[in-house]
Amino acid sequence: MPDTFTASTNALREKLTSGSPVFGTFCSIPHVTSAEALGGAGFDFVLVDAQHGAPTFDTLVQLIPAIQLGGAPSLIRLPWNDPALAMRALDLGAAGVVVPLISTRQDAERAATACRYPPSGIRSFGQVRGLSYGSTAATNDEVLCIAMIETAEGLENADAIASTPGVDGIFIGPVDLALSMGLPVDFTLSDPRLKEAMTAILEAGQRHDCPVGMPLFGIGMASGAIEAGYRFMTAGGDGGYIRMGAMGDITKLREIADGENR
Ligand code: 3PY
Ligand code: MG
């Protein structure tokens, strides 16, 4: 075991603070082959979805290195705001965590302190991959804690959340936010009430120099989001890429076959 512990710098953290837009994609399939392909595709990060995707904590130990082998850092979306889960994701070598359903300052503090060692937090020291590779999330200064604002209460408390020490970014969850506001699920995000809410969160982040991100439900949303000032975005994910690619090919094949039959 080394005498002293050194962590490598978190390149994703540097990108997020640089001001240029940062792009990620979702990993929802818990297999090293697809994870490695996503990691090698050129995104700035891969967001492993341990909230709604199929990856469980048992699979992170394989997915994080596979994504890293492809060349990208991993963020882990936790199933819940649970300090034990944040600690495990970081110990396994994630560059940071994305914590869902942050609605109050207290929620934000719980998430941020889970990612930091004392005296600023409650994280327990037990680097697993970090000891071998100098994990990017091994020190309080390098780790990334991204808080999701996706409830009406979180919207009300957006300033308090964005200004919480140790919250390194806000990721808006527009679908849960819409549901919490009593609005229908609409992936075009065109309801004016939802737009206004998202803008209010974005502006709260900007007031506190806290980068704000959002999922793009289609690449067509990208230029508007960049222009509005979103600093990080996710586009697509493994399941969708497979489905869209497969559907595209079979649609073309049917068209070719129909043409031959005419
Ligand atoms: C939401 O829209 O609620 C999300 O969590 C998107 O990832
Ligand atoms: Mg959500």
PDB file of C-alpha atoms and ligand atoms in Angstrom:
ATOM      1  CA  MET A   1       0.000   0.000   0.000  1.00  0.00           C
ATOM      2  CA  PRO A   2       1.418   3.450  -0.885  1.00  0.00           C
ATOM      3  CA  ASP A   3       2.551   5.663   2.019  1.00  0.00           C
ATOM      4  CA  THR A   4       0.595   8.619   0.798  1.00  0.00           C
ATOM      5  CA  PHE A   5      -2.544   8.716  -1.201  1.00  0.00           C
ATOM      6  CA  THR A   6      -2.665  10.761  -4.405  1.00  0.00           C
ATOM      7  CA  ALA A   7      -5.689  11.395  -6.545  1.00  0.00           C
ATOM      8  CA  SER A   8      -5.652  12.232 -10.222  1.00  0.00           C
ATOM      9  CA  THR A   9      -7.331  15.452 -11.273  1.00  0.00           C
ATOM     10  CA  ASN A  10     -10.913  15.278 -12.392  1.00  0.00           C
ATOM     11  CA  ALA A  11     -10.875  16.320 -16.065  1.00  0.00           C
ATOM     12  CA  LEU A  12     -14.677  16.426 -16.121  1.00  0.00           C
ATOM     13  CA  ARG A  13     -14.656  18.902 -13.256  1.00  0.00           C
ATOM     14  CA  GLU A  14     -12.234  21.087 -15.200  1.00  0.00           C
ATOM     15  CA  LYS A  15     -14.455  20.922 -18.300  1.00  0.00           C
ATOM     16  CA  LEU A  16     -17.526  21.841 -16.255  1.00  0.00           C
ATOM     17  CA  THR A  17     -15.845  24.913 -14.868  1.00  0.00           C
ATOM     18  CA  SER A  18     -14.390  25.932 -18.253  1.00  0.00           C
ATOM     19  CA  GLY A  19     -17.695  27.317 -19.457  1.00  0.00           C
ATOM     20  CA  SER A  20     -17.890  25.415 -22.772  1.00  0.00           C
ATOM     21  CA  PRO A  21     -20.799  22.972 -23.129  1.00  0.00           C
ATOM     22  CA  VAL A  22     -20.194  19.472 -21.805  1.00  0.00           C
ATOM     23  CA  PHE A  23     -22.024  16.463 -23.258  1.00  0.00           C
ATOM     24  CA  GLY A  24     -22.863  13.089 -21.758  1.00  0.00           C
ATOM     25  CA  THR A  25     -24.971  10.069 -22.548  1.00  0.00           C
ATOM     26  CA  PHE A  26     -26.874   7.541 -20.457  1.00  0.00           C
ATOM     27  CA  CYS A  27     -25.695   4.006 -19.728  1.00  0.00           C
ATOM     28  CA  SER A  28     -28.730   1.937 -18.760  1.00  0.00           C
ATOM     29  CA  ILE A  29     -27.539  -1.490 -19.889  1.00  0.00           C
ATOM     30  CA  PRO A  30     -25.321  -3.257 -17.339  1.00  0.00           C
ATOM     31  CA  HIS A  31     -22.875  -4.877 -19.721  1.00  0.00           C
ATOM     32  CA  VAL A  32     -19.195  -4.080 -20.246  1.00  0.00           C
ATOM     33  CA  THR A  33     -19.407  -4.351 -24.038  1.00  0.00           C
ATOM     34  CA  SER A  34     -22.040  -1.652 -24.484  1.00  0.00           C
ATOM     35  CA  ALA A  35     -20.528   0.438 -21.674  1.00  0.00           C
ATOM     36  CA  GLU A  36     -17.111   0.372 -23.358  1.00  0.00           C
ATOM     37  CA  ALA A  37     -18.696   1.388 -26.668  1.00  0.00           C
ATOM     38  CA  LEU A  38     -20.421   4.363 -25.002  1.00  0.00           C
ATOM     39  CA  GLY A  39     -17.190   5.311 -23.228  1.00  0.00           C
ATOM     40  CA  GLY A  40     -15.337   5.328 -26.547  1.00  0.00           C
ATOM     41  CA  ALA A  41     -17.898   7.308 -28.501  1.00  0.00           C
ATOM     42  CA  GLY A  42     -16.403  10.716 -27.673  1.00  0.00           C
ATOM     43  CA  PHE A  43     -18.773  12.038 -24.997  1.00  0.00           C
ATOM     44  CA  ASP A  44     -17.328  14.069 -22.118  1.00  0.00           C
ATOM     45  CA  PHE A  45     -18.936  11.683 -19.622  1.00  0.00           C
ATOM     46  CA  VAL A  46     -21.192   8.664 -19.378  1.00  0.00           C
ATOM     47  CA  LEU A  47     -24.026   8.826 -16.851  1.00  0.00           C
ATOM     48  CA  VAL A  48     -24.635   5.358 -15.451  1.00  0.00           C
ATOM     49  CA  ASP A  49     -28.274   5.259 -14.440  1.00  0.00           C
ATOM     50  CA  ALA A  50     -28.541   3.285 -11.213  1.00  0.00           C
ATOM     51  CA  GLN A  51     -31.885   5.001 -10.548  1.00  0.00           C
ATOM     52  CA  HIS A  52     -34.028   3.959 -13.501  1.00  0.00           C
ATOM     53  CA  GLY A  53     -31.654   1.905 -15.646  1.00  0.00           C
ATOM     54  CA  ALA A  54     -30.795  -1.757 -15.224  1.00  0.00           C
ATOM     55  CA  PRO A  55     -27.324  -1.192 -13.651  1.00  0.00           C
ATOM     56  CA  THR A  56     -27.207  -2.222  -9.999  1.00  0.00           C
ATOM     57  CA  PHE A  57     -24.410  -1.441  -7.584  1.00  0.00           C
ATOM     58  CA  ASP A  58     -22.970  -4.908  -8.173  1.00  0.00           C
ATOM     59  CA  THR A  59     -22.374  -4.061 -11.829  1.00  0.00           C
ATOM     60  CA  LEU A  60     -20.667  -0.680 -11.248  1.00  0.00           C
ATOM     61  CA  VAL A  61     -17.356  -2.368 -10.530  1.00  0.00           C
ATOM     62  CA  GLN A  62     -17.349  -3.568 -14.156  1.00  0.00           C
ATOM     63  CA  LEU A  63     -19.125  -0.670 -15.864  1.00  0.00           C
ATOM     64  CA  ILE A  64     -16.908   2.140 -14.520  1.00  0.00           C
ATOM     65  CA  PRO A  65     -13.614   0.576 -15.768  1.00  0.00           C
ATOM     66  CA  ALA A  66     -15.237  -0.379 -19.107  1.00  0.00           C
ATOM     67  CA  ILE A  67     -16.365   3.206 -19.676  1.00  0.00           C
ATOM     68  CA  GLN A  68     -12.940   4.470 -18.596  1.00  0.00           C
ATOM     69  CA  LEU A  69     -11.268   2.057 -21.022  1.00  0.00           C
ATOM     70  CA  GLY A  70     -13.324   3.657 -23.770  1.00  0.00           C
ATOM     71  CA  GLY A  71     -11.924   7.005 -22.639  1.00  0.00           C
ATOM     72  CA  ALA A  72     -14.716   8.677 -20.642  1.00  0.00           C
ATOM     73  CA  PRO A  73     -15.310   9.343 -16.958  1.00  0.00           C
ATOM     74  CA  SER A  74     -18.453   7.999 -15.293  1.00  0.00           C
ATOM     75  CA  LEU A  75     -21.043   9.799 -13.267  1.00  0.00           C
ATOM     76  CA  ILE A  76     -23.400   7.550 -11.326  1.00  0.00           C
ATOM     77  CA  ARG A  77     -27.035   8.531 -10.918  1.00  0.00           C
ATOM     78  CA  LEU A  78     -27.898   7.153  -7.495  1.00  0.00           C
ATOM     79  CA  PRO A  79     -31.288   5.535  -6.863  1.00  0.00           C
ATOM     80  CA  TRP A  80     -31.843   7.866  -3.884  1.00  0.00           C
ATOM     81  CA  ASN A  81     -30.143  10.525  -1.781  1.00  0.00           C
ATOM     82  CA  ASP A  82     -28.360   7.960   0.361  1.00  0.00           C
ATOM     83  CA  PRO A  83     -24.826   8.720   1.659  1.00  0.00           C
ATOM     84  CA  ALA A  84     -23.911   5.017   1.687  1.00  0.00           C
ATOM     85  CA  LEU A  85     -24.619   4.731  -2.042  1.00  0.00           C
ATOM     86  CA  ALA A  86     -22.681   7.903  -2.869  1.00  0.00           C
ATOM     87  CA  MET A  87     -19.674   6.595  -0.955  1.00  0.00           C
ATOM     88  CA  ARG A  88     -19.710   3.252  -2.748  1.00  0.00           C
ATOM     89  CA  ALA A  89     -20.079   4.776  -6.220  1.00  0.00           C
ATOM     90  CA  LEU A  90     -17.123   7.097  -5.573  1.00  0.00           C
ATOM     91  CA  ASP A  91     -14.957   4.368  -4.046  1.00  0.00           C
ATOM     92  CA  LEU A  92     -15.500   2.285  -7.183  1.00  0.00           C
ATOM     93  CA  GLY A  93     -13.960   5.041  -9.302  1.00  0.00           C
ATOM     94  CA  ALA A  94     -16.794   7.259 -10.506  1.00  0.00           C
ATOM     95  CA  ALA A  95     -15.857  10.871 -11.210  1.00  0.00           C
ATOM     96  CA  GLY A  96     -18.941  11.953  -9.321  1.00  0.00           C
ATOM     97  CA  VAL A  97     -22.546  11.271  -8.479  1.00  0.00           C
ATOM     98  CA  VAL A  98     -25.863  12.651  -9.681  1.00  0.00           C
ATOM     99  CA  VAL A  99     -28.344  12.681  -6.812  1.00  0.00           C
ATOM    100  CA  PRO A 100     -32.062  12.629  -7.678  1.00  0.00           C
ATOM    101  CA  LEU A 101     -34.944  14.528  -6.085  1.00  0.00           C
ATOM    102  CA  ILE A 102     -33.041  17.233  -4.221  1.00  0.00           C
ATOM    103  CA  SER A 103     -35.801  19.495  -2.914  1.00  0.00           C
ATOM    104  CA  THR A 104     -34.366  21.372   0.042  1.00  0.00           C
ATOM    105  CA  ARG A 105     -31.123  22.853   1.306  1.00  0.00           C
ATOM    106  CA  GLN A 106     -31.000  19.967   3.776  1.00  0.00           C
ATOM    107  CA  ASP A 107     -31.250  17.428   0.929  1.00  0.00           C
ATOM    108  CA  ALA A 108     -28.443  19.254  -0.873  1.00  0.00           C
ATOM    109  CA  GLU A 109     -26.241  19.259   2.220  1.00  0.00           C
ATOM    110  CA  ARG A 110     -26.870  15.547   2.733  1.00  0.00           C
ATOM    111  CA  ALA A 111     -25.729  14.813  -0.833  1.00  0.00           C
ATOM    112  CA  ALA A 112     -22.712  17.138  -0.762  1.00  0.00           C
ATOM    113  CA  THR A 113     -21.398  15.990   2.615  1.00  0.00           C
ATOM    114  CA  ALA A 114     -21.792  12.322   1.613  1.00  0.00           C
ATOM    115  CA  CYS A 115     -19.189  13.003  -1.090  1.00  0.00           C
ATOM    116  CA  ARG A 116     -16.639  14.733   1.182  1.00  0.00           C
ATOM    117  CA  TYR A 117     -14.295  13.462   3.854  1.00  0.00           C
ATOM    118  CA  PRO A 118     -14.233  15.206   7.254  1.00  0.00           C
ATOM    119  CA  PRO A 119     -14.070  17.928   8.291  1.00  0.00           C
ATOM    120  CA  SER A 120     -16.315  19.164   5.463  1.00  0.00           C
ATOM    121  CA  GLY A 121     -18.304  15.932   5.095  1.00  0.00           C
ATOM    122  CA  ILE A 122     -19.054  12.470   6.407  1.00  0.00           C
ATOM    123  CA  ARG A 123     -17.505  10.239   3.709  1.00  0.00           C
ATOM    124  CA  SER A 124     -15.550   7.340   5.141  1.00  0.00           C
ATOM    125  CA  PHE A 125     -12.124   6.595   3.627  1.00  0.00           C
ATOM    126  CA  GLY A 126     -11.924   3.281   1.817  1.00  0.00           C
ATOM    127  CA  GLN A 127     -10.673   3.820  -1.723  1.00  0.00           C
ATOM    128  CA  VAL A 128     -10.933   0.604  -3.693  1.00  0.00           C
ATOM    129  CA  ARG A 129      -9.942   1.501  -7.241  1.00  0.00           C
ATOM    130  CA  GLY A 130      -8.456   4.770  -6.060  1.00  0.00           C
ATOM    131  CA  LEU A 131      -5.594   2.985  -4.376  1.00  0.00           C
ATOM    132  CA  SER A 132      -4.633   1.326  -7.654  1.00  0.00           C
ATOM    133  CA  TYR A 133      -5.396   4.097 -10.100  1.00  0.00           C
ATOM    134  CA  GLY A 134      -5.621   7.379  -8.189  1.00  0.00           C
ATOM    135  CA  SER A 135      -9.355   7.756  -8.543  1.00  0.00           C
ATOM    136  CA  THR A 136     -10.541  11.091  -9.886  1.00  0.00           C
ATOM    137  CA  ALA A 137     -13.106  11.330  -7.092  1.00  0.00           C
ATOM    138  CA  ALA A 138     -10.678  10.574  -4.310  1.00  0.00           C
ATOM    139  CA  THR A 139     -10.421  14.010  -2.736  1.00  0.00           C
ATOM    140  CA  ASN A 140     -12.883  16.617  -1.578  1.00  0.00           C
ATOM    141  CA  ASP A 141     -11.705  19.059  -4.226  1.00  0.00           C
ATOM    142  CA  GLU A 142     -11.883  16.688  -7.196  1.00  0.00           C
ATOM    143  CA  VAL A 143     -15.185  14.885  -6.598  1.00  0.00           C
ATOM    144  CA  LEU A 144     -18.339  16.052  -8.371  1.00  0.00           C
ATOM    145  CA  CYS A 145     -21.698  16.166  -6.619  1.00  0.00           C
ATOM    146  CA  ILE A 146     -24.521  17.042  -9.007  1.00  0.00           C
ATOM    147  CA  ALA A 147     -27.923  17.712  -7.440  1.00  0.00           C
ATOM    148  CA  MET A 148     -31.074  17.028  -9.457  1.00  0.00           C
ATOM    149  CA  ILE A 149     -33.830  19.598  -9.104  1.00  0.00           C
ATOM    150  CA  GLU A 150     -36.998  17.899 -10.265  1.00  0.00           C
ATOM    151  CA  THR A 151     -39.783  18.796  -7.827  1.00  0.00           C
ATOM    152  CA  ALA A 152     -41.932  21.878  -7.274  1.00  0.00           C
ATOM    153  CA  GLU A 153     -40.338  22.155  -3.819  1.00  0.00           C
ATOM    154  CA  GLY A 154     -36.856  21.991  -5.364  1.00  0.00           C
ATOM    155  CA  LEU A 155     -37.874  24.766  -7.759  1.00  0.00           C
ATOM    156  CA  GLU A 156     -38.904  26.932  -4.770  1.00  0.00           C
ATOM    157  CA  ASN A 157     -35.554  26.215  -3.106  1.00  0.00           C
ATOM    158  CA  ALA A 158     -33.378  26.462  -6.215  1.00  0.00           C
ATOM    159  CA  ASP A 159     -31.255  29.315  -4.834  1.00  0.00           C
ATOM    160  CA  ALA A 160     -30.697  27.527  -1.522  1.00  0.00           C
ATOM    161  CA  ILE A 161     -29.682  24.336  -3.352  1.00  0.00           C
ATOM    162  CA  ALA A 162     -27.416  26.011  -5.921  1.00  0.00           C
ATOM    163  CA  SER A 163     -25.588  27.922  -3.181  1.00  0.00           C
ATOM    164  CA  THR A 164     -24.977  24.862  -0.967  1.00  0.00           C
ATOM    165  CA  PRO A 165     -21.236  24.329  -0.459  1.00  0.00           C
ATOM    166  CA  GLY A 166     -20.150  21.158  -2.240  1.00  0.00           C
ATOM    167  CA  VAL A 167     -22.962  21.169  -4.795  1.00  0.00           C
ATOM    168  CA  ASP A 168     -20.967  21.305  -8.031  1.00  0.00           C
ATOM    169  CA  GLY A 169     -23.844  21.415 -10.484  1.00  0.00           C
ATOM    170  CA  ILE A 170     -27.615  21.209 -10.882  1.00  0.00           C
ATOM    171  CA  PHE A 171     -29.161  18.716 -13.298  1.00  0.00           C
ATOM    172  CA  ILE A 172     -32.811  19.474 -14.026  1.00  0.00           C
ATOM    173  CA  GLY A 173     -35.168  16.509 -14.301  1.00  0.00           C
ATOM    174  CA  PRO A 174     -37.865  18.054 -16.511  1.00  0.00           C
ATOM    175  CA  VAL A 175     -40.196  15.048 -16.480  1.00  0.00           C
ATOM    176  CA  ASP A 176     -40.350  14.611 -12.718  1.00  0.00           C
ATOM    177  CA  LEU A 177     -40.519  18.382 -12.378  1.00  0.00           C
ATOM    178  CA  ALA A 178     -43.534  18.518 -14.712  1.00  0.00           C
ATOM    179  CA  LEU A 179     -45.260  15.702 -12.796  1.00  0.00           C
ATOM    180  CA  SER A 180     -44.592  17.411  -9.478  1.00  0.00           C
ATOM    181  CA  MET A 181     -46.111  20.626 -10.868  1.00  0.00           C
ATOM    182  CA  GLY A 182     -49.242  18.726 -11.943  1.00  0.00           C
ATOM    183  CA  LEU A 183     -48.348  18.906 -15.646  1.00  0.00           C
ATOM    184  CA  PRO A 184     -48.510  16.032 -18.143  1.00  0.00           C
ATOM    185  CA  VAL A 185     -45.425  14.145 -19.329  1.00  0.00           C
ATOM    186  CA  ASP A 186     -44.366  15.810 -22.580  1.00  0.00           C
ATOM    187  CA  PHE A 187     -40.884  15.178 -23.906  1.00  0.00           C
ATOM    188  CA  THR A 188     -41.018  18.307 -26.065  1.00  0.00           C
ATOM    189  CA  LEU A 189     -40.838  20.324 -22.820  1.00  0.00           C
ATOM    190  CA  SER A 190     -43.005  22.957 -24.488  1.00  0.00           C
ATOM    191  CA  ASP A 191     -45.490  23.771 -21.710  1.00  0.00           C
ATOM    192  CA  PRO A 192     -44.882  27.445 -20.831  1.00  0.00           C
ATOM    193  CA  ARG A 193     -45.204  26.699 -17.094  1.00  0.00           C
ATOM    194  CA  LEU A 194     -42.462  24.080 -17.319  1.00  0.00           C
ATOM    195  CA  LYS A 195     -40.299  26.372 -19.456  1.00  0.00           C
ATOM    196  CA  GLU A 196     -40.660  29.127 -16.882  1.00  0.00           C
ATOM    197  CA  ALA A 197     -39.746  26.733 -14.064  1.00  0.00           C
ATOM    198  CA  MET A 198     -36.657  25.482 -15.917  1.00  0.00           C
ATOM    199  CA  THR A 199     -35.542  29.046 -16.630  1.00  0.00           C
ATOM    200  CA  ALA A 200     -35.948  29.927 -12.946  1.00  0.00           C
ATOM    201  CA  ILE A 201     -33.691  27.005 -11.965  1.00  0.00           C
ATOM    202  CA  LEU A 202     -31.160  27.919 -14.656  1.00  0.00           C
ATOM    203  CA  GLU A 203     -31.048  31.499 -13.412  1.00  0.00           C
ATOM    204  CA  ALA A 204     -30.658  30.367  -9.800  1.00  0.00           C
ATOM    205  CA  GLY A 205     -27.632  28.311 -10.860  1.00  0.00           C
ATOM    206  CA  GLN A 206     -26.192  31.269 -12.746  1.00  0.00           C
ATOM    207  CA  ARG A 207     -26.632  33.548  -9.714  1.00  0.00           C
ATOM    208  CA  HIS A 208     -24.499  31.191  -7.641  1.00  0.00           C
ATOM    209  CA  ASP A 209     -21.999  30.201 -10.363  1.00  0.00           C
ATOM    210  CA  CYS A 210     -23.297  26.643 -10.230  1.00  0.00           C
ATOM    211  CA  PRO A 211     -23.401  24.979 -13.701  1.00  0.00           C
ATOM    212  CA  VAL A 212     -26.881  23.830 -14.696  1.00  0.00           C
ATOM    213  CA  GLY A 213     -27.565  20.879 -17.003  1.00  0.00           C
ATOM    214  CA  MET A 214     -30.544  19.190 -18.588  1.00  0.00           C
ATOM    215  CA  PRO A 215     -31.328  16.044 -20.583  1.00  0.00           C
ATOM    216  CA  LEU A 216     -31.901  16.633 -24.294  1.00  0.00           C
ATOM    217  CA  PHE A 217     -34.894  14.671 -25.500  1.00  0.00           C
ATOM    218  CA  GLY A 218     -33.601  14.822 -29.081  1.00  0.00           C
ATOM    219  CA  ILE A 219     -30.564  16.538 -30.570  1.00  0.00           C
ATOM    220  CA  GLY A 220     -32.906  19.235 -31.899  1.00  0.00           C
ATOM    221  CA  MET A 221     -33.017  20.684 -28.372  1.00  0.00           C
ATOM    222  CA  ALA A 222     -29.255  21.216 -28.216  1.00  0.00           C
ATOM    223  CA  SER A 223     -28.811  24.647 -29.773  1.00  0.00           C
ATOM    224  CA  GLY A 224     -31.643  26.180 -27.711  1.00  0.00           C
ATOM    225  CA  ALA A 225     -30.204  24.685 -24.530  1.00  0.00           C
ATOM    226  CA  ILE A 226     -26.668  25.911 -25.260  1.00  0.00           C
ATOM    227  CA  GLU A 227     -27.964  29.360 -26.163  1.00  0.00           C
ATOM    228  CA  ALA A 228     -30.044  29.498 -22.976  1.00  0.00           C
ATOM    229  CA  GLY A 229     -26.889  28.878 -20.928  1.00  0.00           C
ATOM    230  CA  TYR A 230     -27.093  25.202 -19.955  1.00  0.00           C
ATOM    231  CA  ARG A 231     -23.542  24.074 -19.300  1.00  0.00           C
ATOM    232  CA  PHE A 232     -23.966  20.308 -19.498  1.00  0.00           C
ATOM    233  CA  MET A 233     -26.407  18.102 -21.344  1.00  0.00           C
ATOM    234  CA  THR A 234     -27.126  14.440 -21.846  1.00  0.00           C
ATOM    235  CA  ALA A 235     -28.179  13.057 -25.197  1.00  0.00           C
ATOM    236  CA  GLY A 236     -29.603   9.623 -25.753  1.00  0.00           C
ATOM    237  CA  GLY A 237     -28.394   6.416 -24.218  1.00  0.00           C
ATOM    238  CA  ASP A 238     -27.503   2.830 -25.015  1.00  0.00           C
ATOM    239  CA  GLY A 239     -31.062   1.428 -25.151  1.00  0.00           C
ATOM    240  CA  GLY A 240     -32.297   4.191 -27.444  1.00  0.00           C
ATOM    241  CA  TYR A 241     -29.245   3.997 -29.698  1.00  0.00           C
ATOM    242  CA  ILE A 242     -29.763   0.260 -30.233  1.00  0.00           C
ATOM    243  CA  ARG A 243     -33.501   0.635 -30.788  1.00  0.00           C
ATOM    244  CA  MET A 244     -33.157   3.579 -33.182  1.00  0.00           C
ATOM    245  CA  GLY A 245     -30.340   1.948 -35.149  1.00  0.00           C
ATOM    246  CA  ALA A 246     -32.211  -1.341 -35.414  1.00  0.00           C
ATOM    247  CA  MET A 247     -35.490   0.330 -36.347  1.00  0.00           C
ATOM    248  CA  GLY A 248     -33.762   2.470 -38.967  1.00  0.00           C
ATOM    249  CA  ASP A 249     -32.218  -0.549 -40.647  1.00  0.00           C
ATOM    250  CA  ILE A 250     -35.314  -2.736 -40.648  1.00  0.00           C
ATOM    251  CA  THR A 251     -37.432   0.170 -41.946  1.00  0.00           C
ATOM    252  CA  LYS A 252     -35.018   0.649 -44.858  1.00  0.00           C
ATOM    253  CA  LEU A 253     -34.879  -3.096 -45.528  1.00  0.00           C
ATOM    254  CA  ARG A 254     -38.719  -3.290 -45.704  1.00  0.00           C
ATOM    255  CA  GLU A 255     -38.724  -0.337 -48.122  1.00  0.00           C
ATOM    256  CA  ILE A 256     -36.126  -2.044 -50.325  1.00  0.00           C
ATOM    257  CA  ALA A 257     -38.069  -5.337 -50.229  1.00  0.00           C
ATOM    258  CA  ASP A 258     -41.354  -3.546 -51.083  1.00  0.00           C
ATOM    259  CA  GLY A 259     -39.579  -1.814 -53.994  1.00  0.00           C
ATOM    260  CA  GLU A 260     -38.326  -5.178 -55.338  1.00  0.00           C
ATOM    261  CA  ASN A 261     -41.845  -6.653 -55.146  1.00  0.00           C
ATOM    262  CA  ARG A 262     -43.441  -3.866 -57.131  1.00  0.00           C
TER     263      ARG A 262
HETATM  264  C1  3PY B   1     -36.459  13.601 -15.300  1.00  0.00           C
HETATM  265  O1  3PY B   1     -36.779  14.223 -16.319  1.00  0.00           O
HETATM  266  O2  3PY B   1     -37.181  13.495 -14.306  1.00  0.00           O
HETATM  267  C2  3PY B   1     -35.178  12.945 -15.264  1.00  0.00           C
HETATM  268  O3  3PY B   1     -34.824  12.397 -14.234  1.00  0.00           O
HETATM  269  C3  3PY B   1     -34.352  12.968 -16.498  1.00  0.00           C
HETATM  270  O4  3PY B   1     -33.235  12.197 -16.417  1.00  0.00           O
HETATM  271 MG    MG B   2     -36.242  12.258 -12.691  1.00  0.00          MG
END
